[in-house]
Amino acid sequence: MPTTDDKRSLHARLVDRILHGRGQAPPDQREAAFENAGLAEPARSLVEKVATESARVTDEDFAAARAAGFTDDQVFELVICAAVGEATRQYNAALTALAEATGGEAGG
């Protein structure tokens, strides 16, 4: 079974790869999608929905991003960054709450 440090290391490698690895979307846009901040429309709306209301993402959201000049690969990368960014925020919040509740460092 992986240790907490193993899990955190794997997560850090995942985040580094999606933000700084080879890709079609520029790194600054991937970072903005990960943080859910700083993207212009229509990418902003798509990323926000992915991060906060994923069940409400529609074909029209993807079509609007493509109509604005994003390729399918770029849209895919921004969606992945948005999803991993939101999951990261939720995971870190859960670890913080667990640590506060138990009076120590939370595992992960």
JSON list of C-alpha atoms in Angstrom, two decimals:
[
{"chain": "A", "resi": 1, "resn": "MET", "atom": "CA", "xyz": [0.00, 0.00, 0.00]},
{"chain": "A", "resi": 2, "resn": "PRO", "atom": "CA", "xyz": [1.41, 3.42, -0.92]},
{"chain": "A", "resi": 3, "resn": "THR", "atom": "CA", "xyz": [2.47, 5.67, 1.93]},
{"chain": "A", "resi": 4, "resn": "THR", "atom": "CA", "xyz": [1.21, 9.20, 2.42]},
{"chain": "A", "resi": 5, "resn": "ASP", "atom": "CA", "xyz": [4.49, 10.51, 1.02]},
{"chain": "A", "resi": 6, "resn": "ASP", "atom": "CA", "xyz": [4.13, 8.23, -2.03]},
{"chain": "A", "resi": 7, "resn": "LYS", "atom": "CA", "xyz": [0.62, 9.54, -2.66]},
{"chain": "A", "resi": 8, "resn": "ARG", "atom": "CA", "xyz": [1.68, 13.15, -2.32]},
{"chain": "A", "resi": 9, "resn": "SER", "atom": "CA", "xyz": [4.66, 12.57, -4.61]},
{"chain": "A", "resi": 10, "resn": "LEU", "atom": "CA", "xyz": [2.46, 10.97, -7.26]},
{"chain": "A", "resi": 11, "resn": "HIS", "atom": "CA", "xyz": [-0.02, 13.80, -6.99]},
{"chain": "A", "resi": 12, "resn": "ALA", "atom": "CA", "xyz": [2.74, 16.40, -7.32]},
{"chain": "A", "resi": 13, "resn": "ARG", "atom": "CA", "xyz": [4.04, 14.62, -10.43]},
{"chain": "A", "resi": 14, "resn": "LEU", "atom": "CA", "xyz": [0.53, 14.57, -11.93]},
{"chain": "A", "resi": 15, "resn": "VAL", "atom": "CA", "xyz": [0.03, 18.29, -11.31]},
{"chain": "A", "resi": 16, "resn": "ASP", "atom": "CA", "xyz": [3.48, 19.12, -12.70]},
{"chain": "A", "resi": 17, "resn": "ARG", "atom": "CA", "xyz": [2.78, 17.07, -15.83]},
{"chain": "A", "resi": 18, "resn": "ILE", "atom": "CA", "xyz": [-0.58, 18.60, -16.62]},
{"chain": "A", "resi": 19, "resn": "LEU", "atom": "CA", "xyz": [0.63, 22.15, -15.94]},
{"chain": "A", "resi": 20, "resn": "HIS", "atom": "CA", "xyz": [4.15, 22.07, -17.35]},
{"chain": "A", "resi": 21, "resn": "GLY", "atom": "CA", "xyz": [4.41, 19.03, -19.62]},
{"chain": "A", "resi": 22, "resn": "ARG", "atom": "CA", "xyz": [4.02, 19.00, -23.36]},
{"chain": "A", "resi": 23, "resn": "GLY", "atom": "CA", "xyz": [0.59, 20.01, -24.49]},
{"chain": "A", "resi": 24, "resn": "GLN", "atom": "CA", "xyz": [-1.41, 22.01, -26.97]},
{"chain": "A", "resi": 25, "resn": "ALA", "atom": "CA", "xyz": [-2.83, 24.56, -24.54]},
{"chain": "A", "resi": 26, "resn": "PRO", "atom": "CA", "xyz": [-0.34, 27.19, -23.37]},
{"chain": "A", "resi": 27, "resn": "PRO", "atom": "CA", "xyz": [0.98, 26.59, -19.83]},
{"chain": "A", "resi": 28, "resn": "ASP", "atom": "CA", "xyz": [-0.50, 29.88, -18.56]},
{"chain": "A", "resi": 29, "resn": "GLN", "atom": "CA", "xyz": [-3.97, 28.78, -19.70]},
{"chain": "A", "resi": 30, "resn": "ARG", "atom": "CA", "xyz": [-3.51, 25.36, -18.12]},
{"chain": "A", "resi": 31, "resn": "GLU", "atom": "CA", "xyz": [-2.48, 27.04, -14.85]},
{"chain": "A", "resi": 32, "resn": "ALA", "atom": "CA", "xyz": [-5.49, 29.36, -15.02]},
{"chain": "A", "resi": 33, "resn": "ALA", "atom": "CA", "xyz": [-7.80, 26.40, -15.61]},
{"chain": "A", "resi": 34, "resn": "PHE", "atom": "CA", "xyz": [-6.20, 24.52, -12.68]},
{"chain": "A", "resi": 35, "resn": "GLU", "atom": "CA", "xyz": [-6.75, 27.55, -10.42]},
{"chain": "A", "resi": 36, "resn": "ASN", "atom": "CA", "xyz": [-10.19, 28.30, -11.95]},
{"chain": "A", "resi": 37, "resn": "ALA", "atom": "CA", "xyz": [-9.15, 31.92, -12.34]},
{"chain": "A", "resi": 38, "resn": "GLY", "atom": "CA", "xyz": [-8.00, 34.23, -15.09]},
{"chain": "A", "resi": 39, "resn": "LEU", "atom": "CA", "xyz": [-9.38, 32.70, -18.27]},
{"chain": "A", "resi": 40, "resn": "ALA", "atom": "CA", "xyz": [-11.36, 34.72, -20.79]},
{"chain": "A", "resi": 41, "resn": "GLU", "atom": "CA", "xyz": [-14.75, 33.65, -22.10]},
{"chain": "A", "resi": 42, "resn": "PRO", "atom": "CA", "xyz": [-15.83, 31.13, -23.26]},
{"chain": "A", "resi": 43, "resn": "ALA", "atom": "CA", "xyz": [-13.09, 29.01, -21.66]},
{"chain": "A", "resi": 44, "resn": "ARG", "atom": "CA", "xyz": [-13.83, 30.60, -18.28]},
{"chain": "A", "resi": 45, "resn": "SER", "atom": "CA", "xyz": [-17.43, 29.38, -18.29]},
{"chain": "A", "resi": 46, "resn": "LEU", "atom": "CA", "xyz": [-16.44, 25.87, -19.33]},
{"chain": "A", "resi": 47, "resn": "VAL", "atom": "CA", "xyz": [-13.69, 25.60, -16.73]},
{"chain": "A", "resi": 48, "resn": "GLU", "atom": "CA", "xyz": [-15.90, 26.99, -13.98]},
{"chain": "A", "resi": 49, "resn": "LYS", "atom": "CA", "xyz": [-18.63, 24.50, -14.79]},
{"chain": "A", "resi": 50, "resn": "VAL", "atom": "CA", "xyz": [-16.15, 21.61, -14.84]},
{"chain": "A", "resi": 51, "resn": "ALA", "atom": "CA", "xyz": [-14.80, 22.68, -11.45]},
{"chain": "A", "resi": 52, "resn": "THR", "atom": "CA", "xyz": [-18.04, 23.52, -9.67]},
{"chain": "A", "resi": 53, "resn": "GLU", "atom": "CA", "xyz": [-21.03, 22.06, -11.56]},
{"chain": "A", "resi": 54, "resn": "SER", "atom": "CA", "xyz": [-19.70, 19.29, -13.78]},
{"chain": "A", "resi": 55, "resn": "ALA", "atom": "CA", "xyz": [-23.14, 17.77, -14.32]},
{"chain": "A", "resi": 56, "resn": "ARG", "atom": "CA", "xyz": [-24.21, 21.00, -16.05]},
{"chain": "A", "resi": 57, "resn": "VAL", "atom": "CA", "xyz": [-21.49, 20.95, -18.74]},
{"chain": "A", "resi": 58, "resn": "THR", "atom": "CA", "xyz": [-23.14, 20.76, -22.15]},
{"chain": "A", "resi": 59, "resn": "ASP", "atom": "CA", "xyz": [-22.14, 20.17, -25.74]},
{"chain": "A", "resi": 60, "resn": "GLU", "atom": "CA", "xyz": [-22.76, 23.88, -26.24]},
{"chain": "A", "resi": 61, "resn": "ASP", "atom": "CA", "xyz": [-19.99, 24.71, -23.72]},
{"chain": "A", "resi": 62, "resn": "PHE", "atom": "CA", "xyz": [-17.53, 22.69, -25.77]},
{"chain": "A", "resi": 63, "resn": "ALA", "atom": "CA", "xyz": [-18.83, 24.13, -29.05]},
{"chain": "A", "resi": 64, "resn": "ALA", "atom": "CA", "xyz": [-18.38, 27.68, -27.75]},
{"chain": "A", "resi": 65, "resn": "ALA", "atom": "CA", "xyz": [-14.77, 26.96, -26.81]},
{"chain": "A", "resi": 66, "resn": "ARG", "atom": "CA", "xyz": [-14.08, 25.46, -30.23]},
{"chain": "A", "resi": 67, "resn": "ALA", "atom": "CA", "xyz": [-15.81, 28.40, -31.95]},
{"chain": "A", "resi": 68, "resn": "ALA", "atom": "CA", "xyz": [-13.48, 30.74, -30.02]},
{"chain": "A", "resi": 69, "resn": "GLY", "atom": "CA", "xyz": [-10.51, 29.01, -31.62]},
{"chain": "A", "resi": 70, "resn": "PHE", "atom": "CA", "xyz": [-9.61, 26.31, -29.13]},
{"chain": "A", "resi": 71, "resn": "THR", "atom": "CA", "xyz": [-8.75, 22.92, -30.62]},
{"chain": "A", "resi": 72, "resn": "ASP", "atom": "CA", "xyz": [-10.25, 19.72, -29.24]},
{"chain": "A", "resi": 73, "resn": "ASP", "atom": "CA", "xyz": [-6.87, 18.92, -27.64]},
{"chain": "A", "resi": 74, "resn": "GLN", "atom": "CA", "xyz": [-6.69, 22.32, -25.97]},
{"chain": "A", "resi": 75, "resn": "VAL", "atom": "CA", "xyz": [-10.22, 22.01, -24.63]},
{"chain": "A", "resi": 76, "resn": "PHE", "atom": "CA", "xyz": [-9.44, 18.53, -23.31]},
{"chain": "A", "resi": 77, "resn": "GLU", "atom": "CA", "xyz": [-6.31, 19.79, -21.54]},
{"chain": "A", "resi": 78, "resn": "LEU", "atom": "CA", "xyz": [-8.14, 22.72, -19.95]},
{"chain": "A", "resi": 79, "resn": "VAL", "atom": "CA", "xyz": [-10.92, 20.43, -18.74]},
{"chain": "A", "resi": 80, "resn": "ILE", "atom": "CA", "xyz": [-8.39, 18.03, -17.19]},
{"chain": "A", "resi": 81, "resn": "CYS", "atom": "CA", "xyz": [-6.59, 20.93, -15.50]},
{"chain": "A", "resi": 82, "resn": "ALA", "atom": "CA", "xyz": [-9.87, 22.27, -14.13]},
{"chain": "A", "resi": 83, "resn": "ALA", "atom": "CA", "xyz": [-10.94, 18.87, -12.79]},
{"chain": "A", "resi": 84, "resn": "VAL", "atom": "CA", "xyz": [-7.57, 18.08, -11.19]},
{"chain": "A", "resi": 85, "resn": "GLY", "atom": "CA", "xyz": [-7.38, 21.60, -9.76]},
{"chain": "A", "resi": 86, "resn": "GLU", "atom": "CA", "xyz": [-10.77, 21.31, -8.09]},
{"chain": "A", "resi": 87, "resn": "ALA", "atom": "CA", "xyz": [-10.00, 17.79, -6.84]},
{"chain": "A", "resi": 88, "resn": "THR", "atom": "CA", "xyz": [-6.74, 19.11, -5.40]},
{"chain": "A", "resi": 89, "resn": "ARG", "atom": "CA", "xyz": [-8.52, 21.91, -3.54]},
{"chain": "A", "resi": 90, "resn": "GLN", "atom": "CA", "xyz": [-11.07, 19.48, -2.12]},
{"chain": "A", "resi": 91, "resn": "TYR", "atom": "CA", "xyz": [-8.41, 16.94, -1.12]},
{"chain": "A", "resi": 92, "resn": "ASN", "atom": "CA", "xyz": [-6.30, 19.59, 0.62]},
{"chain": "A", "resi": 93, "resn": "ALA", "atom": "CA", "xyz": [-9.35, 20.95, 2.43]},
{"chain": "A", "resi": 94, "resn": "ALA", "atom": "CA", "xyz": [-10.26, 17.46, 3.61]},
{"chain": "A", "resi": 95, "resn": "LEU", "atom": "CA", "xyz": [-6.73, 16.82, 4.87]},
{"chain": "A", "resi": 96, "resn": "THR", "atom": "CA", "xyz": [-6.76, 20.14, 6.73]},
{"chain": "A", "resi": 97, "resn": "ALA", "atom": "CA", "xyz": [-10.14, 19.37, 8.32]},
{"chain": "A", "resi": 98, "resn": "LEU", "atom": "CA", "xyz": [-8.97, 15.90, 9.32]},
{"chain": "A", "resi": 99, "resn": "ALA", "atom": "CA", "xyz": [-5.80, 17.27, 10.87]},
{"chain": "A", "resi": 100, "resn": "GLU", "atom": "CA", "xyz": [-7.76, 19.87, 12.81]},
{"chain": "A", "resi": 101, "resn": "ALA", "atom": "CA", "xyz": [-10.27, 17.27, 14.00]},
{"chain": "A", "resi": 102, "resn": "THR", "atom": "CA", "xyz": [-7.62, 14.83, 15.15]},
{"chain": "A", "resi": 103, "resn": "GLY", "atom": "CA", "xyz": [-5.16, 17.38, 16.49]},
{"chain": "A", "resi": 104, "resn": "GLY", "atom": "CA", "xyz": [-2.36, 16.14, 14.28]},
{"chain": "A", "resi": 105, "resn": "GLU", "atom": "CA", "xyz": [-1.15, 15.76, 10.76]},
{"chain": "A", "resi": 106, "resn": "ALA", "atom": "CA", "xyz": [-3.65, 14.03, 8.53]},
{"chain": "A", "resi": 107, "resn": "GLY", "atom": "CA", "xyz": [-2.66, 11.16, 6.32]},
{"chain": "A", "resi": 108, "resn": "GLY", "atom": "CA", "xyz": [-3.33, 11.18, 2.64]}
]
